[in-house]
XYZ file of N, CA and C in Angstrom:
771
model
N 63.193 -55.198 52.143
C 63.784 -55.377 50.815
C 62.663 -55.699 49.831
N 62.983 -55.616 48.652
C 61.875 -55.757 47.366
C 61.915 -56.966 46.841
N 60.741 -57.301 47.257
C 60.136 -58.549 46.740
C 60.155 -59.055 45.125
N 61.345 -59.715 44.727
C 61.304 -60.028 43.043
C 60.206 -61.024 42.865
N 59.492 -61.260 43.520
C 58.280 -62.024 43.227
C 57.350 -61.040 42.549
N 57.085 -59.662 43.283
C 55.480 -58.786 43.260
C 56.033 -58.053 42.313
N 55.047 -57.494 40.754
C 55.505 -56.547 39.923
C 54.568 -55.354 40.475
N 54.840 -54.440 40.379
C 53.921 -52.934 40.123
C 53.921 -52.364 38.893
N 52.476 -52.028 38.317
C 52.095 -51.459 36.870
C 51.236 -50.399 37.222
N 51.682 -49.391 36.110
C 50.766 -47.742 36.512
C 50.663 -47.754 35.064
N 49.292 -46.907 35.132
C 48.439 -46.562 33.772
C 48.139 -45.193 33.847
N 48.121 -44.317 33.096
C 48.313 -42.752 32.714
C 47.170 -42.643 31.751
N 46.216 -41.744 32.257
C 45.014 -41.342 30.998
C 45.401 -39.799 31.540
N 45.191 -38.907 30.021
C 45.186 -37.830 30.198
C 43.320 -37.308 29.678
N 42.856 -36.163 29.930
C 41.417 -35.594 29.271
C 41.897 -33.958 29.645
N 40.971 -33.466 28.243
C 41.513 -32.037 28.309
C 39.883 -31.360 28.622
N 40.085 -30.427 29.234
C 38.813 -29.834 29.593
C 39.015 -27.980 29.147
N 37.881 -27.505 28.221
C 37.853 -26.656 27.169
C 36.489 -25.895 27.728
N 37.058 -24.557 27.921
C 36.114 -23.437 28.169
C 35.287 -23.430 27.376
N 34.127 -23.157 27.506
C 33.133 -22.640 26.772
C 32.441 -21.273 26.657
N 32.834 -20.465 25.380
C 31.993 -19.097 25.185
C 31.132 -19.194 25.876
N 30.111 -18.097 26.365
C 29.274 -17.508 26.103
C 28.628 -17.641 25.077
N 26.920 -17.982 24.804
C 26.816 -17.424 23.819
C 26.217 -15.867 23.584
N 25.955 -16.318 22.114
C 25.414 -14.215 22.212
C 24.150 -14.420 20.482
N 23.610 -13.076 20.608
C 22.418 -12.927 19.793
C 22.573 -11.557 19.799
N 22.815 -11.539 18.007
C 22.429 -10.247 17.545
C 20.953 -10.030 17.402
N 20.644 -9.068 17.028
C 18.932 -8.403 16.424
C 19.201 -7.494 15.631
N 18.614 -7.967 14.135
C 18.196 -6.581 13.483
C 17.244 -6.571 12.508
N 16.961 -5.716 11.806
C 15.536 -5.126 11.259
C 14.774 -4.370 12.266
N 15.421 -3.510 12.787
C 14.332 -2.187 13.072
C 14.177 -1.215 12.281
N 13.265 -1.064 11.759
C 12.483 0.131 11.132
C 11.758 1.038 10.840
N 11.551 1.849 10.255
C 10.485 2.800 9.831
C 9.449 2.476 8.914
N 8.355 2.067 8.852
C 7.246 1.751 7.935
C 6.104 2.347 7.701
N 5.617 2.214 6.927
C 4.049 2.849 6.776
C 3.202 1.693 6.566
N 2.089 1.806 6.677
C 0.985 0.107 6.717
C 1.161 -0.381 5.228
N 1.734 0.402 4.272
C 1.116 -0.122 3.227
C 2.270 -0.880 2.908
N 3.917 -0.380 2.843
C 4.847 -0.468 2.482
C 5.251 -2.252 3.079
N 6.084 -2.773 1.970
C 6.486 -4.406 2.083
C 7.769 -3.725 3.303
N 7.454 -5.115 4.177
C 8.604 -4.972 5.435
C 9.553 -6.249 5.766
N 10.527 -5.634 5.861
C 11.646 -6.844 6.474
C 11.160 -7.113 7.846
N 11.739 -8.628 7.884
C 11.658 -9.292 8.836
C 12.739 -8.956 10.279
N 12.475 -9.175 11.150
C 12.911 -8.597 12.635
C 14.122 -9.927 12.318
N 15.420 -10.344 12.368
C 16.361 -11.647 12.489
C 17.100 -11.650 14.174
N 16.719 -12.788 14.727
C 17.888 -13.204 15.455
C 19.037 -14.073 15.042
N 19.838 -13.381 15.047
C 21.455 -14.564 14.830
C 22.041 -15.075 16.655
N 22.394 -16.169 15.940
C 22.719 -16.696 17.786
C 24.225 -17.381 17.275
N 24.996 -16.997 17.879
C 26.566 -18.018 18.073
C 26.498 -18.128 19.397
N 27.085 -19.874 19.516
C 27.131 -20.743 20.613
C 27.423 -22.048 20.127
N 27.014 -23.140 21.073
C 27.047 -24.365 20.689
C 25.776 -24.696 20.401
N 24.814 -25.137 19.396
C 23.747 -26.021 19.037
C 23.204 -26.954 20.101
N 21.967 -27.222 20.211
C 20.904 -26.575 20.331
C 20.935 -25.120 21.065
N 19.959 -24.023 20.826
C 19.946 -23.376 21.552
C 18.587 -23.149 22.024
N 18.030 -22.165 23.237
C 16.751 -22.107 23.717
C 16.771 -20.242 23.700
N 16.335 -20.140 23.015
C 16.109 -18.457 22.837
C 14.833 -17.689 23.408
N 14.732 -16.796 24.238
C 13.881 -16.422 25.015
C 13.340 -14.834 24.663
N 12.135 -14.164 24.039
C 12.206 -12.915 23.240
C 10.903 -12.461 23.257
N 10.789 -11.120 23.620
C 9.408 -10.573 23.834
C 9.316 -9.469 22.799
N 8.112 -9.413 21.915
C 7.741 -8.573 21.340
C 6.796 -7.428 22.300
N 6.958 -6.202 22.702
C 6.400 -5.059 23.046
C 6.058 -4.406 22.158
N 4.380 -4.227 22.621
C 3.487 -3.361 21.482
C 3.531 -2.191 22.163
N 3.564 -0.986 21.904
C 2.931 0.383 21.971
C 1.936 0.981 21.537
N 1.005 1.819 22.001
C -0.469 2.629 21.394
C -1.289 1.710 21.124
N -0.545 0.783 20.104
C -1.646 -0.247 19.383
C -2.774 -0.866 20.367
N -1.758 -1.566 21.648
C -2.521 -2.375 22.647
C -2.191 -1.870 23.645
N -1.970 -0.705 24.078
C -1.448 -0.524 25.342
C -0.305 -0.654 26.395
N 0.877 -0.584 25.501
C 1.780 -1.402 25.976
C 2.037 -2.893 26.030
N 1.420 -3.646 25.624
C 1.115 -4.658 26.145
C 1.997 -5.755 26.077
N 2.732 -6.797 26.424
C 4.287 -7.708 26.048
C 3.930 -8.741 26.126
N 4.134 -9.410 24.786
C 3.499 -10.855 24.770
C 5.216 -11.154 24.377
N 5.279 -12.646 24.931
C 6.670 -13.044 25.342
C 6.728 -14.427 25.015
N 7.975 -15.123 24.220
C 7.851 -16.445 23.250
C 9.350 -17.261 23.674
N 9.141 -18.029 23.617
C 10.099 -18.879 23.604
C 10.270 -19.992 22.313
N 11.754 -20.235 21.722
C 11.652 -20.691 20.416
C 12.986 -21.404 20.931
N 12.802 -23.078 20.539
C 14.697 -23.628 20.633
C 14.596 -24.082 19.403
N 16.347 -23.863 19.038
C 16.738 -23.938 17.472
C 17.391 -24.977 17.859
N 17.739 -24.862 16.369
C 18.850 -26.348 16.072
C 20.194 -25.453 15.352
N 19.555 -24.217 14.603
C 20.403 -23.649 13.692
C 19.735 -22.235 13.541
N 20.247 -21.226 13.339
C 19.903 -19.694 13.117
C 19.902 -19.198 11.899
N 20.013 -18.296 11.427
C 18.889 -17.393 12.205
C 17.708 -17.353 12.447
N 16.716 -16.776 12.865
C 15.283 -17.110 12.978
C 14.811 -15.651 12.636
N 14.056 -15.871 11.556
C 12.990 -14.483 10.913
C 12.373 -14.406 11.402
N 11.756 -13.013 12.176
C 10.276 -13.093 12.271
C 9.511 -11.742 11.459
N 8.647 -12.119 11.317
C 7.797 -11.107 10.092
C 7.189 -10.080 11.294
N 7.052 -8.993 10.354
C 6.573 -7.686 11.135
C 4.654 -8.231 10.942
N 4.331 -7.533 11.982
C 2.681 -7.463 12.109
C 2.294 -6.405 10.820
N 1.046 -6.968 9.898
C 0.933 -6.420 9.370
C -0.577 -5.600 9.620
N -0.818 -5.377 10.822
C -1.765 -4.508 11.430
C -2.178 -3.667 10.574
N -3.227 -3.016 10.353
C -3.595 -1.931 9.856
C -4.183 -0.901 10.711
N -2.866 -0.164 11.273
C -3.004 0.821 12.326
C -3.556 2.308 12.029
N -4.184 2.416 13.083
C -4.584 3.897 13.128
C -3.992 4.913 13.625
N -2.660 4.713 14.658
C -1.891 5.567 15.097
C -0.404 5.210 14.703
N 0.430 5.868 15.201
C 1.903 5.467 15.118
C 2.154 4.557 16.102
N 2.717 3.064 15.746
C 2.643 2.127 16.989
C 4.142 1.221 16.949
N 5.019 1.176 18.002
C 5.961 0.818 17.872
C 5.946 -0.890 18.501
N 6.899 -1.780 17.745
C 6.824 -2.964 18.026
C 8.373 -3.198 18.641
N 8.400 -3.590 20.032
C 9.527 -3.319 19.874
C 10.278 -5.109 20.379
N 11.286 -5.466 19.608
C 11.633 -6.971 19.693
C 13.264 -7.014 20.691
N 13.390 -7.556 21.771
C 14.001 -8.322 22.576
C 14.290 -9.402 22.878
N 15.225 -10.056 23.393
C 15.623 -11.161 23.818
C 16.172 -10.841 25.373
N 15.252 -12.027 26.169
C 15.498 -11.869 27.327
C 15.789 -13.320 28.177
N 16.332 -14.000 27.630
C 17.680 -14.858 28.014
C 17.698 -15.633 26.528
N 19.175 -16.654 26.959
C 19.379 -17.634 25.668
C 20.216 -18.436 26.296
N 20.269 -19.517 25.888
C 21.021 -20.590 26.288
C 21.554 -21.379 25.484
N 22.714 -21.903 25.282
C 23.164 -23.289 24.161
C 23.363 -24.670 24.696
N 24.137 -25.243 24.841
C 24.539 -26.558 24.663
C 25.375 -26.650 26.189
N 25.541 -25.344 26.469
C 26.612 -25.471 27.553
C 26.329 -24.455 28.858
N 25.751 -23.194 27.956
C 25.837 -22.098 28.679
C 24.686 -21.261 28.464
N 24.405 -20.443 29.808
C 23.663 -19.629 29.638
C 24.407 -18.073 29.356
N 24.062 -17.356 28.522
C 24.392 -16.075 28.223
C 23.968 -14.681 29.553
N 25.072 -14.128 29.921
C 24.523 -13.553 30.310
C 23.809 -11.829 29.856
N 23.558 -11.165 30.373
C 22.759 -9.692 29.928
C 23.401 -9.382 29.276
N 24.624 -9.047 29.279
C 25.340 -8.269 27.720
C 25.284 -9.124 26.609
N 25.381 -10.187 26.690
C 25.341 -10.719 25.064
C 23.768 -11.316 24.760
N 22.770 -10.253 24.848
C 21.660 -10.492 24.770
C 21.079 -9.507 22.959
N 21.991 -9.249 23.125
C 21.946 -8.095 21.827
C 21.118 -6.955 22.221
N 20.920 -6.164 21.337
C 20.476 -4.635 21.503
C 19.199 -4.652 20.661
N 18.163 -4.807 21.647
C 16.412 -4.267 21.107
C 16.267 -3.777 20.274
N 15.530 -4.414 19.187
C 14.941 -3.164 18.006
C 13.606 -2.634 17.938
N 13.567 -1.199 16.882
C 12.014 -1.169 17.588
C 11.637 -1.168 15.942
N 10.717 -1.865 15.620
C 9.906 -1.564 14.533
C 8.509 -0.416 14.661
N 8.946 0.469 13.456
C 7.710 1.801 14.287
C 6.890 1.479 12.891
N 5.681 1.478 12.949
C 5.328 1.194 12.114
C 3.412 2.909 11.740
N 3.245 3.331 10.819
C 2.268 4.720 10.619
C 1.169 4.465 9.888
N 0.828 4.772 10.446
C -1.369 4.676 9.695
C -0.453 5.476 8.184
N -1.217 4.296 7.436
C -1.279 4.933 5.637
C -2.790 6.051 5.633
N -3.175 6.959 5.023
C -4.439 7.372 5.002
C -5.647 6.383 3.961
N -6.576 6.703 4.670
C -7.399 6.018 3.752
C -8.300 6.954 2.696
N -8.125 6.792 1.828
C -8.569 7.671 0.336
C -9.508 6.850 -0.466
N -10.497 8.050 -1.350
C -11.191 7.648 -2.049
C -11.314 8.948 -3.276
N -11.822 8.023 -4.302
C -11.892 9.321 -5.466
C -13.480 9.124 -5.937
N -14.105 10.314 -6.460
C -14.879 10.144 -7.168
C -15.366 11.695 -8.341
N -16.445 11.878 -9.156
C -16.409 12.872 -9.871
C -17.700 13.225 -10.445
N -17.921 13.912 -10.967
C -19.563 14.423 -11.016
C -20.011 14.301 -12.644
N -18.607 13.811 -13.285
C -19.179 13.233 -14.964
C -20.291 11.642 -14.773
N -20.550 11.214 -13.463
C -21.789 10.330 -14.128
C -21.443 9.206 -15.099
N -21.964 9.131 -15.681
C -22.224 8.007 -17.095
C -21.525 9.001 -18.147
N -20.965 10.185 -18.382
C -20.972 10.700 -19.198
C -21.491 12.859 -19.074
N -20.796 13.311 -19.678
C -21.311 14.722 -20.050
C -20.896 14.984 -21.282
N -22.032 16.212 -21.921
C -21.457 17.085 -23.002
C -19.930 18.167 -22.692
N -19.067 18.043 -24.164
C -18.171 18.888 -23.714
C -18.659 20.091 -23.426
N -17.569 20.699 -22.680
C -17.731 22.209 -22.304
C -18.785 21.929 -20.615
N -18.696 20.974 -20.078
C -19.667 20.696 -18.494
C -18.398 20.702 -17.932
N -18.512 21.323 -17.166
C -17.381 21.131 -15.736
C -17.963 19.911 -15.132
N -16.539 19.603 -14.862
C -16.543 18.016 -13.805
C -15.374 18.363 -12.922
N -16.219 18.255 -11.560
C -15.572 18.103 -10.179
C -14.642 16.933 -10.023
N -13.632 17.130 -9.702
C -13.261 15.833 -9.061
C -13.197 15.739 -8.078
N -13.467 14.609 -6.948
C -13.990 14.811 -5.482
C -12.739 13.540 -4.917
N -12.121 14.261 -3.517
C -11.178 13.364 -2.981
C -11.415 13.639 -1.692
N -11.687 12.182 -0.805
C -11.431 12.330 0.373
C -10.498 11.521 1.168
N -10.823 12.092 2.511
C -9.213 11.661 3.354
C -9.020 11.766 4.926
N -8.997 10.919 5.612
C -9.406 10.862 7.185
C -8.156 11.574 7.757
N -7.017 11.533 6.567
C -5.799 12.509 8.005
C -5.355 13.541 6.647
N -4.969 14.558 7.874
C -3.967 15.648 7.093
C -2.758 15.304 6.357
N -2.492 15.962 5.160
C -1.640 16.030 4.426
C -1.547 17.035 3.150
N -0.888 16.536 2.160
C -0.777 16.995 1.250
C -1.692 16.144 -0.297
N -3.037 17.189 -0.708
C -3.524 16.447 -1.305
C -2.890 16.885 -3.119
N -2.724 15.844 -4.325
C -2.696 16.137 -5.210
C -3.452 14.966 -6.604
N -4.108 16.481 -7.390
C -5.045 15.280 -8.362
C -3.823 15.624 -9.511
N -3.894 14.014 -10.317
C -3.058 14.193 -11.292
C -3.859 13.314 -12.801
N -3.358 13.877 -14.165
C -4.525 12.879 -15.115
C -3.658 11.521 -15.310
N -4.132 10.948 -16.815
C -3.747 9.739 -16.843
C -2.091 9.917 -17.371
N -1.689 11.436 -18.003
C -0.381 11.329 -18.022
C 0.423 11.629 -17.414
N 0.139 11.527 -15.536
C 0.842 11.727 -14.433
C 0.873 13.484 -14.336
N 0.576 14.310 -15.256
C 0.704 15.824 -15.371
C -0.390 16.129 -13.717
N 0.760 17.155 -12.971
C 0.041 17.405 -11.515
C -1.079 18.661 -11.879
N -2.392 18.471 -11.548
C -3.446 19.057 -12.142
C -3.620 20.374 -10.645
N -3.473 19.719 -9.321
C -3.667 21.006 -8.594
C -2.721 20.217 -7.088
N -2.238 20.871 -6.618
C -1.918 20.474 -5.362
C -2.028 21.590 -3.838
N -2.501 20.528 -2.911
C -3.280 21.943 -1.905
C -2.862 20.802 -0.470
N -2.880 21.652 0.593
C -3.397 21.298 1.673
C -4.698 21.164 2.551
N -5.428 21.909 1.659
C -6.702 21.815 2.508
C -7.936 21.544 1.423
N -7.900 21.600 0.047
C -8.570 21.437 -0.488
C -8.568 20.237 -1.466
N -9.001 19.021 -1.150
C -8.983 18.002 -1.730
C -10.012 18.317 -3.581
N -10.884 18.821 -3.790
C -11.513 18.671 -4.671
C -10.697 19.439 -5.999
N -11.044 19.341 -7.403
C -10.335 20.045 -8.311
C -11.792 20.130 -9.583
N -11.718 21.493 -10.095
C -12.615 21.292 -11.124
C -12.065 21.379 -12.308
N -12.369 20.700 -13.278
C -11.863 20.351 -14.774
C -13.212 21.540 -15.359
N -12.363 22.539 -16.258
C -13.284 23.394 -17.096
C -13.008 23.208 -18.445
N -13.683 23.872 -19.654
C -13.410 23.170 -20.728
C -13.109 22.366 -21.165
N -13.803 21.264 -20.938
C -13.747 19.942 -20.951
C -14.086 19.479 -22.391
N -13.224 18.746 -22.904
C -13.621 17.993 -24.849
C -13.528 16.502 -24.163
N -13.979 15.955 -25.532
C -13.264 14.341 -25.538
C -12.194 13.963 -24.933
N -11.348 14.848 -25.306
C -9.781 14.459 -24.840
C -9.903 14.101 -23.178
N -11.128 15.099 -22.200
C -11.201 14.893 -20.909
C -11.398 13.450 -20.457
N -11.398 13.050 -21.133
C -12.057 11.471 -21.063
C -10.382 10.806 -20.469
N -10.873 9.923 -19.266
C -9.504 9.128 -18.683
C -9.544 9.048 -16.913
N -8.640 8.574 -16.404
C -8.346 8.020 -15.369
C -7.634 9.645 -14.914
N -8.379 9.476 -13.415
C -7.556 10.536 -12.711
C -7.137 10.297 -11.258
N -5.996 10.275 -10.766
C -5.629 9.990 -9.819
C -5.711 11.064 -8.175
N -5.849 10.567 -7.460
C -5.625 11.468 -5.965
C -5.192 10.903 -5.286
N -4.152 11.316 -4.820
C -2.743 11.407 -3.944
C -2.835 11.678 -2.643
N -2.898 11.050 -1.446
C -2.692 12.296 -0.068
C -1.387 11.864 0.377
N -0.228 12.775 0.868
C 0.759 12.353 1.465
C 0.362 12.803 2.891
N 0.751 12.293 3.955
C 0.428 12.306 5.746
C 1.709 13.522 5.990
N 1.764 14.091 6.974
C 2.626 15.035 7.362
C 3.535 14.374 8.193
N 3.404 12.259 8.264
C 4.271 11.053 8.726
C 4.929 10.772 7.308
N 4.570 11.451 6.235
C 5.467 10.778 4.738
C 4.649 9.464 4.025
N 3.257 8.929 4.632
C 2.527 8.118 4.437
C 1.829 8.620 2.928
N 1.746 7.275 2.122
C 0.802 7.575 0.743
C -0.103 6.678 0.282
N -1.067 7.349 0.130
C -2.203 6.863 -0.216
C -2.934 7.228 -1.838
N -3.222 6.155 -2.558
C -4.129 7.205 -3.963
C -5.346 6.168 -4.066
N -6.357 6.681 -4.884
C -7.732 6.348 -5.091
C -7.534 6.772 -6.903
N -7.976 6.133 -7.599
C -8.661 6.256 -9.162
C -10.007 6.747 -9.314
N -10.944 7.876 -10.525
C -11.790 7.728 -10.967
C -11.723 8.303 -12.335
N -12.731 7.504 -12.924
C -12.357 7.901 -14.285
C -13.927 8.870 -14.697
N -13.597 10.032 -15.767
C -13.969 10.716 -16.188
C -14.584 10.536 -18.090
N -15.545 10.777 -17.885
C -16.343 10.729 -19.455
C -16.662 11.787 -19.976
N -16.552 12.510 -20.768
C -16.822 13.674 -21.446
C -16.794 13.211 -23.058
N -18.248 13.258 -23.839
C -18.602 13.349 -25.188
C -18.762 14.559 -25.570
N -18.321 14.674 -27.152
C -17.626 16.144 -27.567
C -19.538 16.474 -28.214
N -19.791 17.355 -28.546
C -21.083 17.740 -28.758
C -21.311 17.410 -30.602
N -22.380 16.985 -31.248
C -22.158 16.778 -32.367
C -22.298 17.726 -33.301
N -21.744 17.923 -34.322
C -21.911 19.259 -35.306
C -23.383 19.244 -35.522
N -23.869 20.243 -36.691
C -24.864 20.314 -36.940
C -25.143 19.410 -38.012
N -26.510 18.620 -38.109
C -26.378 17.895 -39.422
C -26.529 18.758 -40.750
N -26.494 18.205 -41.765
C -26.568 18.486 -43.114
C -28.357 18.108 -43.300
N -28.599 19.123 -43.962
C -30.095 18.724 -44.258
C -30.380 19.132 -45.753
N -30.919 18.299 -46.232
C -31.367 18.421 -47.787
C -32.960 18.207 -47.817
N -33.365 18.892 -49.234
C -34.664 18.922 -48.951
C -35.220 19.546 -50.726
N -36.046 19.076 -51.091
C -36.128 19.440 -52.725
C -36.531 21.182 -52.731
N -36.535 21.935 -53.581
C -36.586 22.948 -53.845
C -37.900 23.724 -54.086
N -38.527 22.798 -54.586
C -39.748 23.210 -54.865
C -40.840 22.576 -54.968
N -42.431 21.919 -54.630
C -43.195 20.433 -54.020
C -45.001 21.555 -54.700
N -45.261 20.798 -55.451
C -46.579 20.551 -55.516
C -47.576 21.267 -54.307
N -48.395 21.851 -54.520
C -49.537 22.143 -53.511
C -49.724 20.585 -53.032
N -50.149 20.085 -51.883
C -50.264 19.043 -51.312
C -49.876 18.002 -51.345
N -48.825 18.206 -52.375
C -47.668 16.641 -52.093
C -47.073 16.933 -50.412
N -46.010 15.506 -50.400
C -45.770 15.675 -49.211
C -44.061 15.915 -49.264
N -43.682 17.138 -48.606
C -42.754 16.954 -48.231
C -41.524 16.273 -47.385
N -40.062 15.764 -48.201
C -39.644 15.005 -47.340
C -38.015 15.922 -47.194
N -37.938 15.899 -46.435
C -36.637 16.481 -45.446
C -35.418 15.349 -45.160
N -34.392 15.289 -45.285
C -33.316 14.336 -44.601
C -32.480 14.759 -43.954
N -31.988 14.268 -43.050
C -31.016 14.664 -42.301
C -29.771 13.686 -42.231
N -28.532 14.390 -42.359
C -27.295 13.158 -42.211
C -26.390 13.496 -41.040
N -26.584 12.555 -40.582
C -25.933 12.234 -39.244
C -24.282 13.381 -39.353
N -24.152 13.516 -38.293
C -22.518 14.480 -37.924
C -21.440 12.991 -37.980
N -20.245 13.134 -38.068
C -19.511 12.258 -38.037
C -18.590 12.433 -37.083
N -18.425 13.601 -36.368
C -17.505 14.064 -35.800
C -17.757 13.452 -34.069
N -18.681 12.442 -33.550
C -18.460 11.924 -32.207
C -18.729 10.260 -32.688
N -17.723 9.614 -32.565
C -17.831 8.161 -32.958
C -18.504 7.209 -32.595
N -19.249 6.485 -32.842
C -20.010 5.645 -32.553
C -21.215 5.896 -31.284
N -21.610 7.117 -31.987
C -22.835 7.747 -31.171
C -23.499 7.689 -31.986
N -25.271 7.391 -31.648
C -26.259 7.119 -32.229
C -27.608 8.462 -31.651
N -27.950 9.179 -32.261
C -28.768 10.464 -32.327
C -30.478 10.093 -32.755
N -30.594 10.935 -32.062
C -32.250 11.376 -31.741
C -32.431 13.012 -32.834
N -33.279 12.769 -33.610
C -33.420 13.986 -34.766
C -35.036 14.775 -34.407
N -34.819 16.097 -33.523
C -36.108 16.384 -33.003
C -36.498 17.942 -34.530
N -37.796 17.713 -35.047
C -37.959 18.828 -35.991
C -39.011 19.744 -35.624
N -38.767 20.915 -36.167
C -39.468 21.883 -35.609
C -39.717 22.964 -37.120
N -40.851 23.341 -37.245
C -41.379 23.944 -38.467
C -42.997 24.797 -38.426
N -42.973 25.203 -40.019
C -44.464 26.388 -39.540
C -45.413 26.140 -39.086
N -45.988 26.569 -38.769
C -47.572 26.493 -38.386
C -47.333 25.178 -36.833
N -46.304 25.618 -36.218
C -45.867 24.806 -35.059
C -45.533 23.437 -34.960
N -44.713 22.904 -35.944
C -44.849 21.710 -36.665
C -43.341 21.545 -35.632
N -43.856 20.177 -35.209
C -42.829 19.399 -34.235
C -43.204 17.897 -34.727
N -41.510 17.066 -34.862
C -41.449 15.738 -34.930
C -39.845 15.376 -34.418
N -40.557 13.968 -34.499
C -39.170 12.931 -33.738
C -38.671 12.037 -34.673
């Protein structure tokens, strides 16, 4: 029989226990670049629980040989940028960015929610130079070369200072300017595009002085047996702020400066 002396007491705790995702990591910024061109950054996004430990190998191609240098980064919070190499390559070289594990707060992710590799490809820009055979200066009417060179194939084009396309070629980088005035005077550009869509230009500038008219010469009419004659000459006005050399030449083989 039951003891009315002894009580019995029961206590009830409940706790709820809650799955945990997976987490996962997108990737993106893969692209197409040329060396010269500004580049987006490669992003990992990560959903999970905070902290996470993110595990990600950049693979080089051509550049180094294949070669996979491999990083480990733990966040607190995402996304994480990373900047493209700004190498200055000589071939076409692909960078290519992975994640090869991740972990959060709870869980490790497995292979599918690792996201999908990008490859950053990145193309030799050409390297260009301009130059031209006006010197310090020529008289109008001198042909001036313009000289362009260029370590890769493409498409070369010289253009003046008002963008007007002066010659465009594939194989012949140089262009000659004929009849040349004052007006030749200015900045001229050369262009190579790569047969990768890569662009490159170089500047040189060109001088051409227009030739001066003839001067005006005065001189008295008629001079004494052994007085001395005097001659003047007045400067041309027609090239600006040029300063002249007056060479004379007369009978009995008469030369002065």
């Amino acid at each position: 029989s039951e003891n009315p002396n002894t009580t019995s007491c029961q206590t009830t705790a409940e706790i709820t226990i809650a799955e945990s995702a997976f987490p996962s990591v997108t990737i993106a910024g893969g692209k197409t670049y040329c060396v010269a061109d500004p580049k987006d950054p490669i992003v990992f996004t990560v959903t999970g629980e905070p902290s996470y430990t993110l595990d990600y190998s950049i693979t080089t191609t051509t550049k180094l040989g294949d070669d996979i240098q491999t990083y480990t980064e733990t966040l607190t919070a995402t996304p994480l940028s990373l900047p493209v190499p700004e190498d200055d390559v000589t071939t076409k070289t692909t960078y290519t960015y992975a994640v090869t594990g991740l972990s959060d707060k709870y869980c490790t992710a497995p292979a599918a929610n690792l996201g999908i590799p990008q490859d950053v490809i990145v193309k030799p820009s050409p390297k260009v130079t301009a130059s031209n055979t006006s010197g310090t200066g020529v008289c109008a009417g001198t042909s001036v070369t313009l000289k362009g060179t260029s370590g890769s194939a493409g498409t070369f084009v010289w253009t003046d200072a008002s963008n007007t396309v002066l010659a465009t070629s594939t194989t012949d980088k140089n262009f000659t300017l004929t009849g040349t005035t004052s007006a030749t005077t200015g900045k001229y550009t050369f262009t190579v595009t790569t047969v990768d869509g890569c662009v490159s230009s170089a500047t040189t500038d060109v001088t051409v002085f227009d030739i001066p008219s003839a001067p005006k010469i005065t001189q008295p009419t008629a001079i004494c047996d052994g007085a001395d004659l005097q001659i003047k000459a007045t400067a041309p006005t027609n090239v600006e702020g040029a300063t002249y050399t007056y060479d004379w030449t007369g009978p009995n083989s008469y030369i002065g400066t």
